[in-house]
Amino acid sequence: MQHRLYGLRGQEYVRKLKRIYQEEQELFRQKFLEIKEQNGGKFSAKNLGEMCNHFQLPVTVMDAYLSDLGLLPSGTWDRLRDRGAKARDIGVIWN
């Protein structure tokens, strides 16, 4: 499964990105809180990958959405990537 923004460029990418966020921001919040509750109040990098797979979105996009919702600190994915993490390392798989 490819992510929902795959192959889009320019304004088409931006329009789709905004539409997904507006339509699904409450679903992002619910899924985040559900995962956090299942893990004893913690949310790990692997959980971020789980959310990316669930919503079929790239890690950078999911990180930005969760940061905008106040659920993750801004730049979480950037810090993980700076330490050598790759999307594959946190379980993100695109077929």
Tab-separated table of C-alpha atoms in Angstrom:
chain	number	residue	atom	x	y	z
A	1	MET	CA	0.000	0.000	0.000
A	2	GLN	CA	1.427	3.382	-0.933
A	3	HIS	CA	0.795	6.382	1.250
A	4	ARG	CA	-2.057	8.674	0.242
A	5	LEU	CA	0.216	11.524	-0.852
A	6	TYR	CA	2.442	9.370	-3.055
A	7	GLY	CA	3.140	10.902	-6.444
A	8	LEU	CA	1.440	14.219	-5.717
A	9	ARG	CA	3.383	17.433	-6.281
A	10	GLY	CA	2.919	21.142	-5.796
A	11	GLN	CA	-0.554	22.524	-5.199
A	12	GLU	CA	-2.181	19.129	-5.631
A	13	TYR	CA	-0.040	17.793	-2.751
A	14	VAL	CA	-0.891	20.790	-0.543
A	15	ARG	CA	-4.642	20.535	-1.229
A	16	LYS	CA	-4.722	16.820	-0.418
A	17	LEU	CA	-2.572	17.343	2.695
A	18	LYS	CA	-4.929	20.041	4.029
A	19	ARG	CA	-8.030	17.995	3.216
A	20	ILE	CA	-6.712	14.926	5.046
A	21	TYR	CA	-5.849	17.025	8.092
A	22	GLN	CA	-9.230	18.772	8.213
A	23	GLU	CA	-11.225	15.591	7.696
A	24	GLU	CA	-9.279	13.324	10.011
A	25	GLN	CA	-7.706	15.390	12.775
A	26	GLU	CA	-10.103	13.993	15.393
A	27	LEU	CA	-9.289	10.456	14.225
A	28	PHE	CA	-5.573	11.228	14.652
A	29	ARG	CA	-6.229	12.432	18.188
A	30	GLN	CA	-8.355	9.382	19.072
A	31	LYS	CA	-5.855	6.890	17.675
A	32	PHE	CA	-2.947	8.615	19.432
A	33	LEU	CA	-4.746	8.553	22.794
A	34	GLU	CA	-5.822	4.938	22.269
A	35	ILE	CA	-2.253	3.829	21.560
A	36	LYS	CA	-0.917	5.839	24.486
A	37	GLU	CA	-3.481	4.302	26.845
A	38	GLN	CA	-2.615	0.782	25.650
A	39	ASN	CA	1.057	1.480	26.408
A	40	GLY	CA	0.655	2.731	29.952
A	41	GLY	CA	0.660	6.420	29.057
A	42	LYS	CA	3.679	6.262	26.762
A	43	PHE	CA	3.965	6.863	23.023
A	44	SER	CA	7.076	5.497	21.330
A	45	ALA	CA	8.689	5.875	17.939
A	46	LYS	CA	7.250	2.466	16.985
A	47	ASN	CA	3.806	3.835	17.848
A	48	LEU	CA	4.431	6.725	15.470
A	49	GLY	CA	5.186	4.153	12.771
A	50	GLU	CA	1.997	2.306	13.653
A	51	MET	CA	-0.007	5.488	13.138
A	52	CYS	CA	1.705	6.147	9.797
A	53	ASN	CA	0.742	2.687	8.593
A	54	HIS	CA	-2.804	3.000	9.923
A	55	PHE	CA	-3.466	6.341	8.201
A	56	GLN	CA	-1.206	5.632	5.181
A	57	LEU	CA	0.810	8.818	5.667
A	58	PRO	CA	4.545	9.565	5.621
A	59	VAL	CA	6.285	9.992	8.976
A	60	THR	CA	7.062	13.665	8.351
A	61	VAL	CA	3.382	14.383	7.735
A	62	MET	CA	2.155	12.386	10.734
A	63	ASP	CA	4.754	14.046	12.968
A	64	ALA	CA	3.584	17.479	11.823
A	65	TYR	CA	-0.090	16.600	12.355
A	66	LEU	CA	0.501	15.260	15.867
A	67	SER	CA	2.610	18.311	16.715
A	68	ASP	CA	-0.121	20.654	15.426
A	69	LEU	CA	-2.620	18.847	17.643
A	70	GLY	CA	-0.312	19.311	20.633
A	71	LEU	CA	0.167	15.572	21.081
A	72	LEU	CA	3.887	15.359	20.226
A	73	PRO	CA	6.666	17.898	20.662
A	74	SER	CA	7.471	19.718	17.450
A	75	GLY	CA	10.325	18.120	15.490
A	76	THR	CA	10.072	14.668	17.067
A	77	TRP	CA	10.761	12.899	13.784
A	78	ASP	CA	13.627	15.253	12.952
A	79	ARG	CA	15.326	14.390	16.255
A	80	LEU	CA	14.835	10.665	15.667
A	81	ARG	CA	16.190	10.969	12.141
A	82	ASP	CA	19.205	12.943	13.430
A	83	ARG	CA	19.986	9.925	15.635
A	84	GLY	CA	19.947	7.684	12.574
A	85	ALA	CA	16.360	6.395	12.594
A	86	LYS	CA	14.664	5.576	9.331
A	87	ALA	CA	10.939	5.127	8.719
A	88	ARG	CA	11.544	1.404	8.236
A	89	ASP	CA	13.163	1.247	11.715
A	90	ILE	CA	9.926	2.375	13.365
A	91	GLY	CA	7.798	-0.064	11.387
A	92	VAL	CA	6.637	2.058	8.458
A	93	ILE	CA	6.208	-0.224	5.470
A	94	TRP	CA	4.953	0.763	2.033
A	95	ASN	CA	4.234	-2.065	-0.395
